[in-house]
Amino acid sequence: MNPLRSMILAAAGNDTVRRLVATAPGTRAVVDRFVAGETVADAVTAVGRLVDDGLYATLDHLGEHTVDEAQAEHTVQTYLGLLDRLYEEGLSARVEVSVKLSAIGLKLDEKLALDNAFRICAAAGQSGTTVTLDMEEHETADATLRLLGELRHTWPWVGAVLQSYLRRTEDDVAALAGPDSRVRLCKGAYAAPAAVAYRRGHDVDLSYLRCANRLLAGEGYPMFATHDPRLIRILGERVRWYGRKQGSYEYQMLYGVRPAEQRRLASEGETVRVYVPFGEQWFGYLMRRLAERPANLGFFLRALASRS
């Protein structure tokens, strides 16, 4: 793994670094680039602008690794309120939500997380939209896929996320590439040992393309989460080779990352969904974004150095 990436990921769990970053004068500029505010109202305003630009969105209420049942309930209530607002604003057809199971109780009790996920999925179904379960650290993959299976008994549209940096992912793709299965494929932004994860970027990319081929050859709905220009070009070629029509797959990109490319793809008729995080617990998310693309570190450091 890139030493700089390892250092950034280590910083994500360091309380001292978190306090220093949170109080630095230029932090707000960085956060505002990647996070759509702290409230439901902020989030709805941000996705409304994206929809006006012809884009789709998925909203993530930031927070994970919850070990307090009251906090898990607070997260569920935030999602329920968010889904109501999306429906009221007429955005449900183009905006869904992404949920981290660790934010709604997975570390406390698997059944609690499942019950909470059921509540969110029920509200999403009533609002006319969908839910995607985010994938987290590799240790939670089995539990996440177990709960996904349970939820799909009632709501087949619940989306899965698979990470190409994990060696297991090709097998997981094969198991999830069935009819109408929504699968987001990303590279992954968590640290993992070499026994379970590819450590070289080139190997992660090759795994990504092998998994993409399996998804395109399957009967599901692939969601390709990447900002890599080379991968996007190759995916375009593979889409044509498999005879996939626009609308039978989509591209996904992060809020604040390559917005011009998002609009370019949308202008060509592609479905482009923007992953939009919001909430007060932005630090871990920000560190992972920097780890995914260490080139962002220059922007980050310049902003922190600013006094305006």
mmCIF file of N, CA and C in Angstrom, residues 212-220 222 224 234-249 251 270:
data_model
loop_
_atom_site.group_PDB
_atom_site.id
_atom_site.type_symbol
_atom_site.label_atom_id
_atom_site.label_comp_id
_atom_site.label_asym_id
_atom_site.label_seq_id
_atom_site.Cartn_x
_atom_site.Cartn_y
_atom_site.Cartn_z
ATOM 1 N N ALA A 212 -16.112 -5.933 -13.041
ATOM 2 C CA ALA A 212 -16.999 -5.194 -13.946
ATOM 3 C C ALA A 212 -17.476 -6.088 -15.080
ATOM 4 N N ASN A 213 -16.578 -6.884 -15.639
ATOM 5 C CA ASN A 213 -16.968 -7.803 -16.712
ATOM 6 C C ASN A 213 -18.032 -8.791 -16.243
ATOM 7 N N ARG A 214 -17.860 -9.304 -15.031
ATOM 8 C CA ARG A 214 -18.847 -10.246 -14.494
ATOM 9 C C ARG A 214 -20.207 -9.566 -14.308
ATOM 10 N N LEU A 215 -20.186 -8.337 -13.825
ATOM 11 C CA LEU A 215 -21.446 -7.620 -13.636
ATOM 12 C C LEU A 215 -22.125 -7.331 -14.969
ATOM 13 N N LEU A 216 -21.357 -6.912 -15.951
ATOM 14 C CA LEU A 216 -21.934 -6.594 -17.261
ATOM 15 C C LEU A 216 -22.453 -7.844 -17.964
ATOM 16 N N ALA A 217 -21.818 -8.981 -17.709
ATOM 17 C CA ALA A 217 -22.272 -10.235 -18.306
ATOM 18 C C ALA A 217 -23.489 -10.801 -17.581
ATOM 19 N N GLY A 218 -23.757 -10.311 -16.373
ATOM 20 C CA GLY A 218 -24.872 -10.800 -15.581
ATOM 21 C C GLY A 218 -26.177 -10.116 -15.944
ATOM 22 N N GLU A 219 -27.170 -10.338 -15.080
ATOM 23 C CA GLU A 219 -28.517 -9.821 -15.345
ATOM 24 C C GLU A 219 -28.894 -8.695 -14.388
ATOM 25 N N GLY A 220 -27.925 -8.221 -13.633
ATOM 26 C CA GLY A 220 -28.215 -7.187 -12.667
ATOM 27 C C GLY A 220 -28.007 -5.784 -13.202
ATOM 28 N N PRO A 222 -25.420 -2.904 -12.767
ATOM 29 C CA PRO A 222 -24.120 -2.486 -12.223
ATOM 30 C C PRO A 222 -24.070 -0.978 -11.994
ATOM 31 N N PHE A 224 -21.043 1.624 -11.387
ATOM 32 C CA PHE A 224 -19.585 1.707 -11.416
ATOM 33 C C PHE A 224 -19.116 2.983 -10.713
ATOM 34 N N ILE A 234 -12.337 2.471 -20.291
ATOM 35 C CA ILE A 234 -12.417 1.031 -20.510
ATOM 36 C C ILE A 234 -13.837 0.526 -20.231
ATOM 37 N N LEU A 235 -14.472 1.040 -19.199
ATOM 38 C CA LEU A 235 -15.839 0.639 -18.904
ATOM 39 C C LEU A 235 -16.768 0.966 -20.064
ATOM 40 N N GLY A 236 -16.556 2.138 -20.679
ATOM 41 C CA GLY A 236 -17.359 2.497 -21.838
ATOM 42 C C GLY A 236 -17.205 1.483 -22.962
ATOM 43 N N GLU A 237 -15.979 1.008 -23.161
ATOM 44 C CA GLU A 237 -15.730 -0.010 -24.186
ATOM 45 C C GLU A 237 -16.389 -1.335 -23.820
ATOM 46 N N ARG A 238 -16.313 -1.730 -22.543
ATOM 47 C CA ARG A 238 -16.885 -2.994 -22.116
ATOM 48 C C ARG A 238 -18.418 -2.959 -22.174
ATOM 49 N N VAL A 239 -18.993 -1.813 -21.844
ATOM 50 C CA VAL A 239 -20.446 -1.647 -21.945
ATOM 51 C C VAL A 239 -20.904 -1.923 -23.372
ATOM 52 N N ARG A 240 -20.180 -1.361 -24.341
ATOM 53 C CA ARG A 240 -20.554 -1.569 -25.739
ATOM 54 C C ARG A 240 -20.334 -3.023 -26.152
ATOM 55 N N TRP A 241 -19.232 -3.628 -25.686
ATOM 56 C CA TRP A 241 -18.931 -5.013 -26.058
ATOM 57 C C TRP A 241 -20.032 -5.959 -25.565
ATOM 58 N N TYR A 242 -20.560 -5.686 -24.363
ATOM 59 C CA TYR A 242 -21.612 -6.538 -23.808
ATOM 60 C C TYR A 242 -23.006 -6.149 -24.298
ATOM 61 N N GLY A 243 -23.087 -5.129 -25.125
ATOM 62 C CA GLY A 243 -24.368 -4.711 -25.678
ATOM 63 C C GLY A 243 -25.302 -4.083 -24.662
ATOM 64 N N ARG A 244 -24.731 -3.502 -23.628
ATOM 65 C CA ARG A 244 -25.546 -2.858 -22.596
ATOM 66 C C ARG A 244 -26.066 -1.503 -23.093
ATOM 67 N N LYS A 245 -27.365 -1.269 -22.904
ATOM 68 C CA LYS A 245 -27.959 0.005 -23.275
ATOM 69 C C LYS A 245 -27.842 0.984 -22.117
ATOM 70 N N GLN A 246 -27.768 2.274 -22.456
ATOM 71 C CA GLN A 246 -27.771 3.290 -21.413
ATOM 72 C C GLN A 246 -29.038 3.134 -20.578
ATOM 73 N N GLY A 247 -28.879 3.256 -19.267
ATOM 74 C CA GLY A 247 -29.996 3.059 -18.358
ATOM 75 C C GLY A 247 -30.014 1.681 -17.729
ATOM 76 N N SER A 248 -29.187 0.752 -18.271
ATOM 77 C CA SER A 248 -29.102 -0.584 -17.672
ATOM 78 C C SER A 248 -27.886 -0.694 -16.746
ATOM 79 N N TYR A 249 -27.235 0.413 -16.503
ATOM 80 C CA TYR A 249 -26.075 0.520 -15.623
ATOM 81 C C TYR A 249 -25.927 1.994 -15.293
ATOM 82 N N TYR A 251 -22.901 5.186 -13.730
ATOM 83 C CA TYR A 251 -21.635 5.607 -13.141
ATOM 84 C C TYR A 251 -21.945 6.324 -11.832
ATOM 85 N N GLU A 270 -25.600 9.264 -20.191
ATOM 86 C CA GLU A 270 -25.305 8.276 -19.152
ATOM 87 C C GLU A 270 -26.032 8.637 -17.856
#
